[in-house]
Structure formats: C-alpha cells, structure tokens
Short mmCIF file of N, CA and C in Angstrom, two decimals:
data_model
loop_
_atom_site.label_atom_id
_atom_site.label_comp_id
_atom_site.label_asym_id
_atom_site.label_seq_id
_atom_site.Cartn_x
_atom_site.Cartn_y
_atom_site.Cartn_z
N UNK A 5 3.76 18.75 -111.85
CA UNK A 5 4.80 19.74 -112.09
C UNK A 5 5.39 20.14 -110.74
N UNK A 6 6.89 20.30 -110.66
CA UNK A 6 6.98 20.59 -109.30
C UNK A 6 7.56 22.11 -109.16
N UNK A 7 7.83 22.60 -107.83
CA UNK A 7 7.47 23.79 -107.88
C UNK A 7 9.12 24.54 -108.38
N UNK A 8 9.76 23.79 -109.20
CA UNK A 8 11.15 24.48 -109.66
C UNK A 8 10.31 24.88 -111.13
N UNK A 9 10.00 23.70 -111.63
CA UNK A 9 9.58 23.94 -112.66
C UNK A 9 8.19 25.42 -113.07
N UNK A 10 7.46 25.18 -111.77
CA UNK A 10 6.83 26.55 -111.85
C UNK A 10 7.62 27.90 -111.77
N UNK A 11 8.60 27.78 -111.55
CA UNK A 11 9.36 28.89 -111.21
C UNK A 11 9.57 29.01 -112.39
N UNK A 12 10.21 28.29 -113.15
CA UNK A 12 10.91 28.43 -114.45
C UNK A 12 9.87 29.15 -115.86
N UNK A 13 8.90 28.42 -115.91
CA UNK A 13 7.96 28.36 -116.76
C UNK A 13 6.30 29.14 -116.88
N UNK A 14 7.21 30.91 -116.90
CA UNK A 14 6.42 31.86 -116.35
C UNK A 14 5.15 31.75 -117.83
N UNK A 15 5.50 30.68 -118.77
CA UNK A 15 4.44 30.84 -119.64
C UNK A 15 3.05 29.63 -119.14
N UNK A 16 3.21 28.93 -117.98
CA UNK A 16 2.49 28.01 -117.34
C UNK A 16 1.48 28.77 -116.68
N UNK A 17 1.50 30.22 -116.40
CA UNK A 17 0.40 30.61 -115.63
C UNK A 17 -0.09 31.92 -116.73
N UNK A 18 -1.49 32.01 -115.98
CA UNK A 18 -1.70 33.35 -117.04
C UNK A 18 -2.65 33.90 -115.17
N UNK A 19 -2.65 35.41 -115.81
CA UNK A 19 -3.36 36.45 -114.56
C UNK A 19 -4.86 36.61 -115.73
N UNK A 20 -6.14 36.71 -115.58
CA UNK A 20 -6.96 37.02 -115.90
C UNK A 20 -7.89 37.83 -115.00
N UNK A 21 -8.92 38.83 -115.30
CA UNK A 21 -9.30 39.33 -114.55
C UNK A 21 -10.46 38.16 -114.07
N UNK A 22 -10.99 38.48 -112.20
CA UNK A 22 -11.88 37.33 -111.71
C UNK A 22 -13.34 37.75 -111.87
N UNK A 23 -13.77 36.63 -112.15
CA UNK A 23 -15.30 36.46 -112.56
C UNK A 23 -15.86 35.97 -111.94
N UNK A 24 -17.00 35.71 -111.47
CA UNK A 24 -17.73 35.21 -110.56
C UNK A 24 -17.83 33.86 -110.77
N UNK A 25 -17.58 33.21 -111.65
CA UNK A 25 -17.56 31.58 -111.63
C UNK A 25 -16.13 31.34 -110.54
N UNK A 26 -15.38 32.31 -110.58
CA UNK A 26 -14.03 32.37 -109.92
C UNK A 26 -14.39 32.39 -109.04
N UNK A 27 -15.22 32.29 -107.52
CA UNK A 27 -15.68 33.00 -106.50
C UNK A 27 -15.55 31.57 -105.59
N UNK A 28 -16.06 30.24 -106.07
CA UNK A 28 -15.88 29.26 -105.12
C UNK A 28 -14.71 29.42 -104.64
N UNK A 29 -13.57 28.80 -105.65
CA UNK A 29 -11.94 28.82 -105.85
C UNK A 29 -11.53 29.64 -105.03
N UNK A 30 -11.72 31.12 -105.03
CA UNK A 30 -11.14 32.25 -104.49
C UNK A 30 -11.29 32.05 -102.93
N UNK A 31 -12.80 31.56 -102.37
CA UNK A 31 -13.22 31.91 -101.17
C UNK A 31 -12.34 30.54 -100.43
N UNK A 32 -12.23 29.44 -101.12
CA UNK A 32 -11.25 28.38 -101.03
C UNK A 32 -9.74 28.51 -100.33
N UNK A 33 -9.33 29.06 -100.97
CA UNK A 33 -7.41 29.88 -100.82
C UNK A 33 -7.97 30.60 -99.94
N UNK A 34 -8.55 31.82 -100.17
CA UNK A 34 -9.17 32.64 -98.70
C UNK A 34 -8.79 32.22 -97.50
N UNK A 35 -9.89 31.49 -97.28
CA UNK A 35 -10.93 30.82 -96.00
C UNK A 35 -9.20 29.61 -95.51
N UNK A 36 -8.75 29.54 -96.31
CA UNK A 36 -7.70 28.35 -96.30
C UNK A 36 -6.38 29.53 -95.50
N UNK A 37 -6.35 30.80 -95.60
CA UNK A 37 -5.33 31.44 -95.34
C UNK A 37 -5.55 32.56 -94.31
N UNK A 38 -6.35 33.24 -94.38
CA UNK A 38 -6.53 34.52 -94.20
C UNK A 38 -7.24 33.95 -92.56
N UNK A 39 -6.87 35.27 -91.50
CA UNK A 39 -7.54 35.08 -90.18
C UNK A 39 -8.71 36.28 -90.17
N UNK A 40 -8.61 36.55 -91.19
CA UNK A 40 -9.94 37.52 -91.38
C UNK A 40 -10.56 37.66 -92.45
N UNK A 41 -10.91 36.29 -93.26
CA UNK A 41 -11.18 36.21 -94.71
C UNK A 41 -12.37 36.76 -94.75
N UNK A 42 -12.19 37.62 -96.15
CA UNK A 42 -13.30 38.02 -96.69
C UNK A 42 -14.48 37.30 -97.54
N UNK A 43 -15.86 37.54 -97.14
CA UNK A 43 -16.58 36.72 -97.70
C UNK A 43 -16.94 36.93 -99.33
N UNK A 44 -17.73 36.44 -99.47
CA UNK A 44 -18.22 36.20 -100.77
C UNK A 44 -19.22 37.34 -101.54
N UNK A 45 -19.59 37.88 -100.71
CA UNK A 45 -20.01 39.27 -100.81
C UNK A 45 -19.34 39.87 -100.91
N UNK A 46 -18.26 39.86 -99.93
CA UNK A 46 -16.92 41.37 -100.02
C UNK A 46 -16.22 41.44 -101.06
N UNK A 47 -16.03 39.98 -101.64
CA UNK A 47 -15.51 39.87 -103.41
C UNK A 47 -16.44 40.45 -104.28
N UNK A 48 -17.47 40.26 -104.02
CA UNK A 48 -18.78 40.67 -105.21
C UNK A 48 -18.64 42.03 -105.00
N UNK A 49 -18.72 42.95 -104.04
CA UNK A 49 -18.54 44.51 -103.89
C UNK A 49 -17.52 45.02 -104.47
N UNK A 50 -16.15 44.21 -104.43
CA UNK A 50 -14.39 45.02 -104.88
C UNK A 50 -15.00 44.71 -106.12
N UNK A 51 -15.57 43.63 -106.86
CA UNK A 51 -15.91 43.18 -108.50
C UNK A 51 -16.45 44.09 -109.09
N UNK A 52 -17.26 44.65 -107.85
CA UNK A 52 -18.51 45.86 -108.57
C UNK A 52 -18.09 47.54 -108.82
N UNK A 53 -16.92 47.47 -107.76
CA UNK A 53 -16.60 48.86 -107.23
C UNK A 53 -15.69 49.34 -108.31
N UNK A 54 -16.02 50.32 -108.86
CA UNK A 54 -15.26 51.01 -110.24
C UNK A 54 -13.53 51.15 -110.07
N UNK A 55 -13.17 51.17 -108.47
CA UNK A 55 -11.91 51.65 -108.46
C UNK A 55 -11.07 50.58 -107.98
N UNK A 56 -11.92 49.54 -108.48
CA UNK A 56 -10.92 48.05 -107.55
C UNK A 56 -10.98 47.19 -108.84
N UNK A 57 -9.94 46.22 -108.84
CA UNK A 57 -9.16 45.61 -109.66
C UNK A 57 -9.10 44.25 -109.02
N UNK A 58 -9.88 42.99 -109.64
CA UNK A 58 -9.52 41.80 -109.01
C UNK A 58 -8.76 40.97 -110.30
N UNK A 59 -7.75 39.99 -109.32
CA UNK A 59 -7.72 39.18 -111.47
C UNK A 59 -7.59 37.81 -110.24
N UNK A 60 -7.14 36.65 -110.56
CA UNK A 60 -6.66 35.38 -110.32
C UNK A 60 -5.73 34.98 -111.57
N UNK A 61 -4.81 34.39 -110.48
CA UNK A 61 -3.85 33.37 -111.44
C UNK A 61 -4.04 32.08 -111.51
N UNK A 62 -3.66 31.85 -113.07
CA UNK A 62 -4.17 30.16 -113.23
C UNK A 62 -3.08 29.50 -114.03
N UNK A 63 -2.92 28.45 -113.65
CA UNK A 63 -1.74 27.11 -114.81
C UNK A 63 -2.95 26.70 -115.69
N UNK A 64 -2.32 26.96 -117.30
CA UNK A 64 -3.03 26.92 -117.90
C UNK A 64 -3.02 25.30 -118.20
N UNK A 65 -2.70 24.32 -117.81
CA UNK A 65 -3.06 22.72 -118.02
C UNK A 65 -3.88 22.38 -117.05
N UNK A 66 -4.33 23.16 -116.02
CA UNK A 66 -5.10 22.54 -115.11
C UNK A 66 -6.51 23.40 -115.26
N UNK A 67 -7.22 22.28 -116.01
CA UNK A 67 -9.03 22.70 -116.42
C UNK A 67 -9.56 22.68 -115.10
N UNK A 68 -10.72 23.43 -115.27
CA UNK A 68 -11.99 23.47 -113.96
C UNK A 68 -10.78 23.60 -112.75
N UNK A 69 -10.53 23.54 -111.77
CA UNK A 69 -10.05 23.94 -110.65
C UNK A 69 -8.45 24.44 -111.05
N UNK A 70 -8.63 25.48 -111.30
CA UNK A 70 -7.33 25.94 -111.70
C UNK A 70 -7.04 27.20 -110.99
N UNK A 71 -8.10 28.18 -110.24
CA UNK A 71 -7.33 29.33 -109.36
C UNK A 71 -6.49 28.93 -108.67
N UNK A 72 -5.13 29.43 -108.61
CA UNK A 72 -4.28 28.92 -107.54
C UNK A 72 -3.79 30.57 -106.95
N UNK A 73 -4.21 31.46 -106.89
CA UNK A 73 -4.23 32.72 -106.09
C UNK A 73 -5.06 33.59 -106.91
N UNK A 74 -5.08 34.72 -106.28
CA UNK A 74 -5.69 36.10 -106.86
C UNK A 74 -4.92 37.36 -106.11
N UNK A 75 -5.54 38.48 -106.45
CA UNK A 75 -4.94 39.53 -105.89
C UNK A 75 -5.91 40.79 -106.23
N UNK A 76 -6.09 41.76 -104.97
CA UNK A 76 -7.34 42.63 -105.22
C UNK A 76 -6.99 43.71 -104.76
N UNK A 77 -7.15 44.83 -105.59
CA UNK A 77 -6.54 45.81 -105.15
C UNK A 77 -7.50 47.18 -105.61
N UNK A 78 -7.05 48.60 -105.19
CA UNK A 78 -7.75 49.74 -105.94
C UNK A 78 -7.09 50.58 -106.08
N UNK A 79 -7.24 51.37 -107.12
CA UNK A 79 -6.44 52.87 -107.77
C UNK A 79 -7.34 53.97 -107.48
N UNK A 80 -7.30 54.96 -106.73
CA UNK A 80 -7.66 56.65 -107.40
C UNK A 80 -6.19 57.45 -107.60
N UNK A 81 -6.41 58.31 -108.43
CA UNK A 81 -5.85 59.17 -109.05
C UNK A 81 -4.69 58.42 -108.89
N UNK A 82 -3.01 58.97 -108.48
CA UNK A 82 -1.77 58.28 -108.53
C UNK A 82 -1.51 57.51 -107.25
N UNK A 83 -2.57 56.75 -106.71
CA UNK A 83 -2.32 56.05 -105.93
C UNK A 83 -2.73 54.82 -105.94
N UNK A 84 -2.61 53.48 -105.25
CA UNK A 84 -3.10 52.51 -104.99
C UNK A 84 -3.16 52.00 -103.51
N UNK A 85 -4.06 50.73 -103.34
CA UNK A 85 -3.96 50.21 -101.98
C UNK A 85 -4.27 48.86 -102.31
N UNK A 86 -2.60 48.03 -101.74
CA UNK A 86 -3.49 46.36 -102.38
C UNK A 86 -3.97 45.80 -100.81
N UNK A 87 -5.48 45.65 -101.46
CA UNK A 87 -6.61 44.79 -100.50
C UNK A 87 -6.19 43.62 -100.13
N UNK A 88 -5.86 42.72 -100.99
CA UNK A 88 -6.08 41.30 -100.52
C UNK A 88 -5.02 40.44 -101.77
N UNK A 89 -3.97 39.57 -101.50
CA UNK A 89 -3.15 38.73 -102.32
C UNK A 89 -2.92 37.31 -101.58
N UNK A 90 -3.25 36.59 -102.33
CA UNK A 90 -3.04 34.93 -101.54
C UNK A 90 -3.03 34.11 -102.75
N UNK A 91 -1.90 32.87 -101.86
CA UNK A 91 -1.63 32.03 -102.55
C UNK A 91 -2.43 30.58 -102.03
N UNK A 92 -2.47 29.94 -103.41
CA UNK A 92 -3.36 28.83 -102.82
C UNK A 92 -1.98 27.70 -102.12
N UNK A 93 -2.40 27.22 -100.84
CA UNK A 93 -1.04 26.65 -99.91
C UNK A 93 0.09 25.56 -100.23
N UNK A 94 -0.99 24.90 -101.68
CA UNK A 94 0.20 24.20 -102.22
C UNK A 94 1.21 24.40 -103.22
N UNK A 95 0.67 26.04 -103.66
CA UNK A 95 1.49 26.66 -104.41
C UNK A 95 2.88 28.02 -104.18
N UNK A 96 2.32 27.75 -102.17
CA UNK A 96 3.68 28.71 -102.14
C UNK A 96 4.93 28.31 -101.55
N UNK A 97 5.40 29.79 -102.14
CA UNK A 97 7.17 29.29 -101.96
C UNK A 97 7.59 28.77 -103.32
N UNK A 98 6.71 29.06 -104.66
CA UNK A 98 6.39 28.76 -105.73
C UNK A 98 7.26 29.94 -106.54
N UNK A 99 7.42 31.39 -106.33
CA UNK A 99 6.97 32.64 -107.14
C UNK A 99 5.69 33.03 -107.62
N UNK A 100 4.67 32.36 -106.88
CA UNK A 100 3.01 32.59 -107.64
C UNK A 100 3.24 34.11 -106.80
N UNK A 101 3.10 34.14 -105.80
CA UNK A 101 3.18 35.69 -104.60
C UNK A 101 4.03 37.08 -105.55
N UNK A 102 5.28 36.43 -106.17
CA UNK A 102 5.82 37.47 -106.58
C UNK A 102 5.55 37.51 -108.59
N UNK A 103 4.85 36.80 -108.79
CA UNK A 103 4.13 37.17 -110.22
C UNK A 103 3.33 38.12 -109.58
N UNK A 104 2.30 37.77 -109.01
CA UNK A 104 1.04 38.77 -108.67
C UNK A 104 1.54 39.76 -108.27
N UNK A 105 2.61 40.00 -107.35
CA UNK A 105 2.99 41.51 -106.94
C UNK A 105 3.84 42.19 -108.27
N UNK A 106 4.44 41.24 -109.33
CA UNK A 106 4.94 41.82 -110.51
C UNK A 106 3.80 42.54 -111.70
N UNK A 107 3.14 41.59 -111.60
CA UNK A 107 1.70 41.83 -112.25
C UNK A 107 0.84 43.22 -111.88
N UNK A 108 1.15 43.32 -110.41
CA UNK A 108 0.32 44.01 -109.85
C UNK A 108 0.63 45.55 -110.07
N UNK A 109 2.23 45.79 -109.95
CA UNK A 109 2.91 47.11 -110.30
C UNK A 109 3.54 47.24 -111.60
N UNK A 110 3.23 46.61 -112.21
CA UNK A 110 3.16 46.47 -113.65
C UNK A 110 1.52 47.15 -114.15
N UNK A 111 1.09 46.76 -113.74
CA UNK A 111 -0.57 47.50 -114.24
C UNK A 111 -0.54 48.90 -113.60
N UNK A 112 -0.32 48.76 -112.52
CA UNK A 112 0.06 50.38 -111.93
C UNK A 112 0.70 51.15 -112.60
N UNK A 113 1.39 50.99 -112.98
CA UNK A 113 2.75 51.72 -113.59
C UNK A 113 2.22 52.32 -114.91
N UNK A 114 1.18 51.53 -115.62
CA UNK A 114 0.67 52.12 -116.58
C UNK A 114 -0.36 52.84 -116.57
N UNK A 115 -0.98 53.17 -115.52
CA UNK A 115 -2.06 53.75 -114.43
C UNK A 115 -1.20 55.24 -114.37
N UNK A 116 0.47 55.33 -114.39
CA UNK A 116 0.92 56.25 -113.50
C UNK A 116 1.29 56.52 -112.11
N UNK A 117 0.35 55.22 -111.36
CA UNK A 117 0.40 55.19 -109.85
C UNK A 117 1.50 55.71 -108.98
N UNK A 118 1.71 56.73 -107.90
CA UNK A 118 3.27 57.16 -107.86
C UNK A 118 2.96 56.55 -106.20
N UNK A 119 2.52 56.02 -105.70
CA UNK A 119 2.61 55.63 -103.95
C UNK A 119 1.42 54.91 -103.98
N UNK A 120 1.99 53.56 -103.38
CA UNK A 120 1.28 52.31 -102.85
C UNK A 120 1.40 52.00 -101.78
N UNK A 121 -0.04 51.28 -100.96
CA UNK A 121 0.25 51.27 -99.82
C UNK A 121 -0.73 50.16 -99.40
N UNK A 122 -0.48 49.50 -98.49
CA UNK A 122 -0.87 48.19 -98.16
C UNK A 122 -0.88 48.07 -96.29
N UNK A 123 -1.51 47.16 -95.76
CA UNK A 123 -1.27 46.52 -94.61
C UNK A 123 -1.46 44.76 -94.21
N UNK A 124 -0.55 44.59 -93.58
CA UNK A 124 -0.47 43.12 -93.44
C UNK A 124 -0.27 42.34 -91.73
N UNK A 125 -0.55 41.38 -91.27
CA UNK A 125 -0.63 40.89 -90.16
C UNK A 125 0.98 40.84 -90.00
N UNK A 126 1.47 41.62 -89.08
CA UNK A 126 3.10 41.76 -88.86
C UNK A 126 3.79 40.64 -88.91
N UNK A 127 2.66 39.53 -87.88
CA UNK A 127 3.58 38.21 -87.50
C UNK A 127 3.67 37.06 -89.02
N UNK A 128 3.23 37.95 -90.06
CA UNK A 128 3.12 36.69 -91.36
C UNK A 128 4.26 37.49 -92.07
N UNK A 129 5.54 36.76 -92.08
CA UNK A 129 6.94 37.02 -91.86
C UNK A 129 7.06 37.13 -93.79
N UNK A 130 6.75 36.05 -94.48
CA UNK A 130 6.60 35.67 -95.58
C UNK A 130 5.79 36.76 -96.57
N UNK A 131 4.74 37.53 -96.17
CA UNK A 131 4.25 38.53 -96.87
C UNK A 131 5.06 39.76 -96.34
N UNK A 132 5.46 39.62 -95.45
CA UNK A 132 6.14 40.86 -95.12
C UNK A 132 7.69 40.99 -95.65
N UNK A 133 8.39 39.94 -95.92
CA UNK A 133 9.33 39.61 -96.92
C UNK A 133 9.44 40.28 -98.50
N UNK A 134 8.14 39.41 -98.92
CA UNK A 134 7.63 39.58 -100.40
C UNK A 134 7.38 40.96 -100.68
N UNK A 135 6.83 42.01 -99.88
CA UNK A 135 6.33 43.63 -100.11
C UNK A 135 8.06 43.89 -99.92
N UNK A 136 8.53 43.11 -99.27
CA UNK A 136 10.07 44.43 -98.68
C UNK A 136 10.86 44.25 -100.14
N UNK A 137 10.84 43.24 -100.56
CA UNK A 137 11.04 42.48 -102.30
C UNK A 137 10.81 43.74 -103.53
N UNK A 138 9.51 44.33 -103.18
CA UNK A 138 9.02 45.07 -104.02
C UNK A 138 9.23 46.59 -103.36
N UNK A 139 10.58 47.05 -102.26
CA UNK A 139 10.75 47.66 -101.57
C UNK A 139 9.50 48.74 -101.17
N UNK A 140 8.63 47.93 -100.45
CA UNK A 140 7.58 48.38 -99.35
C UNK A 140 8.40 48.39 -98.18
N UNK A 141 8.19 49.80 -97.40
CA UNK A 141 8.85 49.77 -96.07
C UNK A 141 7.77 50.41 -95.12
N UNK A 142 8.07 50.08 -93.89
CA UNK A 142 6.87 49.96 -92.67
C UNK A 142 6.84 51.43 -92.68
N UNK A 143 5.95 51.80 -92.34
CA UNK A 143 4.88 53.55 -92.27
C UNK A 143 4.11 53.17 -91.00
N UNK A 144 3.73 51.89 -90.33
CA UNK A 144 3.11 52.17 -88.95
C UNK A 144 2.75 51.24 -88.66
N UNK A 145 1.82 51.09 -87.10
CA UNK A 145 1.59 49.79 -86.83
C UNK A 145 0.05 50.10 -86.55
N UNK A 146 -0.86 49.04 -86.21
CA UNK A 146 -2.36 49.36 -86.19
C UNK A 146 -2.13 47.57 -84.72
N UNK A 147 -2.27 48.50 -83.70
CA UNK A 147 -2.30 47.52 -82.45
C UNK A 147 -2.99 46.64 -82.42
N UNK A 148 -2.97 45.15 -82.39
CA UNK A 148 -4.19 44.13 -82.53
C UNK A 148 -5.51 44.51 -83.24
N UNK A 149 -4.87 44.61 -84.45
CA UNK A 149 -5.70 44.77 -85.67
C UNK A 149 -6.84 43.40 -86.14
N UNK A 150 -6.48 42.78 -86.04
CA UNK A 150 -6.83 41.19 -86.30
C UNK A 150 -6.74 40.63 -85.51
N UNK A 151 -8.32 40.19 -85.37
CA UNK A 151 -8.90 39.49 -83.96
C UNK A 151 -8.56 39.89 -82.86
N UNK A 152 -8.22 41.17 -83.05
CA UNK A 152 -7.71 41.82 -81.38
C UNK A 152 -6.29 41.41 -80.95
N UNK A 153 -6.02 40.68 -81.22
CA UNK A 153 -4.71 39.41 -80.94
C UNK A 153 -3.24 40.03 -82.10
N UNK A 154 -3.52 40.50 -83.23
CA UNK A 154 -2.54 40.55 -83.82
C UNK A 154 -1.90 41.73 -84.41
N UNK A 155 -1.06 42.61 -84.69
CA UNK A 155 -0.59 43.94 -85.17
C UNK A 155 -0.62 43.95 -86.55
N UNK A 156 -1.42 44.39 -86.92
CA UNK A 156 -1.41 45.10 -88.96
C UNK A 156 0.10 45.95 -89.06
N UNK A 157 0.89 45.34 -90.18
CA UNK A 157 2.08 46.27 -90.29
C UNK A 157 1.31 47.10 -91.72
N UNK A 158 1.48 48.83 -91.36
CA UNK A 158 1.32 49.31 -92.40
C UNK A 158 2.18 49.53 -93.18
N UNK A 159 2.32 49.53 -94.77
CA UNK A 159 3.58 49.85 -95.53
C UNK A 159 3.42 50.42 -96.79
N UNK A 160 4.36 51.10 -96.99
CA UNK A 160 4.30 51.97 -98.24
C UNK A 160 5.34 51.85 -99.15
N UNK A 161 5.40 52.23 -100.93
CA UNK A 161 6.20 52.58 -101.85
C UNK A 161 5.84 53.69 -102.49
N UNK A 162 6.71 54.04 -103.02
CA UNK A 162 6.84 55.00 -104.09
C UNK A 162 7.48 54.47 -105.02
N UNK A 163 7.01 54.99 -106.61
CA UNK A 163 7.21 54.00 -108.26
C UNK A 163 8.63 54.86 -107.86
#
C-alpha cells in the first residue's frame, strides 16, 4: 500500500489501547527514533500508572507485526501532558503522526481537558510542525535538555 493510499483510507488503521505483547514493536519505533528512548520498563510504569493513557496504531491487514506508532500520554483533572508519540520510519509523512494527535484530543475532549502541554527536541522540525497543526505554541525552552547537546521546546494549547 503506498503512503497516498494510507492517507486516504482512514478505515486501514485502528488506535487500540497497548498491551504488553505490544512492547517488542513499541521499543522497536522507539529505540529506531527517539535520542532518549524510553525503556521497556518506562512503558510498563505509564501502562500501570492510573493517569496515563497508552494505545498504538495498527493497519488492520498487516497480522503479527503490525504496530506502526503509539502515543502516551496523561490526564489529571482538566489537563493533559503528551509523554511520548512516534511513528514507525517507514510510515512517516504518512498522516499516522496526525491520526494519533487527532485521536489523542479527541479522547481529551471527552475527558473535558481545557490545556495541554507537551515538550519536544526543538531541532525535530517535523514534530514541531505537527503540534503547531494542532495549534500548540512555544511556552519555553529547557537548555540542552537531551543529551546535554539539544533544547526541549516547551508547548502548550488550550481546547
């Protein structure tokens, strides 16, 4: 399938919440993206933690290896903070990034959530795109946040 056709054919993927059979897959895309991936434990803790929310997205024709992102996030009262969203690398530039962030304030919204707030490695131009999409705007910077070497952009919305 190529990636027009994923665009088109928002009934090709489904969001389910992640399960621990999900955990290879996940740490996969991770470890494949992230300069500060979280381990396999740190998934098992957000899984466990009452106020965090993990799901993965999957194409439903592709059996056994089918995570192709996830997205992890937590709610108290009218707020949220999304943890962690990645795409698996041969699926972006897809719309997989902006299902999950549709998905994501879509569940909020029925939560009530009134201000979201996130941080991201400044120089990853492409996530910082995708939040401005979902009009997230910069609230601050966190100086070589990552690996010492890189600036966390902090950012915020309001529903």
């Amino acid at each position: 399938m190529n990636s027009r056709a994923l665009r088109m054919e928002r009934n090709v993927l489904i969001i389910e919440k992640m399960e621990a059979q999900d955990l290879d897959e996940v740490l996969e895309i991770e470890c494949s993206s992230s300069l500060s991936p979280w381990s396999k434990k740190m998934f098992v803790e957000e899984m466990e933690n009452p106020l965090a929310h993990c799901f993965v997205i999957r194409m439903r024709e592709r059996p056994g290896h089918s995570v192709i992102g996830f997205i992890c996030f937590r709610t108290i009262g009218d707020e949220s903070e999304l943890l962690n969203i990645c795409v698996h690398p041969q699926y972006r530039q897809t719309g997989i990034g902006r299902r999950l962030m549709e998905f994501y304030l879509g569940f909020c919204r029925k939560k009530r959530i009134k201000r979201f707030y996130l941080e991201v490695n400044a120089s990853n131009e492409s996530a910082v795109h995708l939040y401005q999409l979902f009009s997230y705007q910069s609230s601050g910077v966190r100086k070589k946040f990552y690996q010492g070497k890189f600036d966390a952009l902090l950012m915020a919305r309001k529903a």
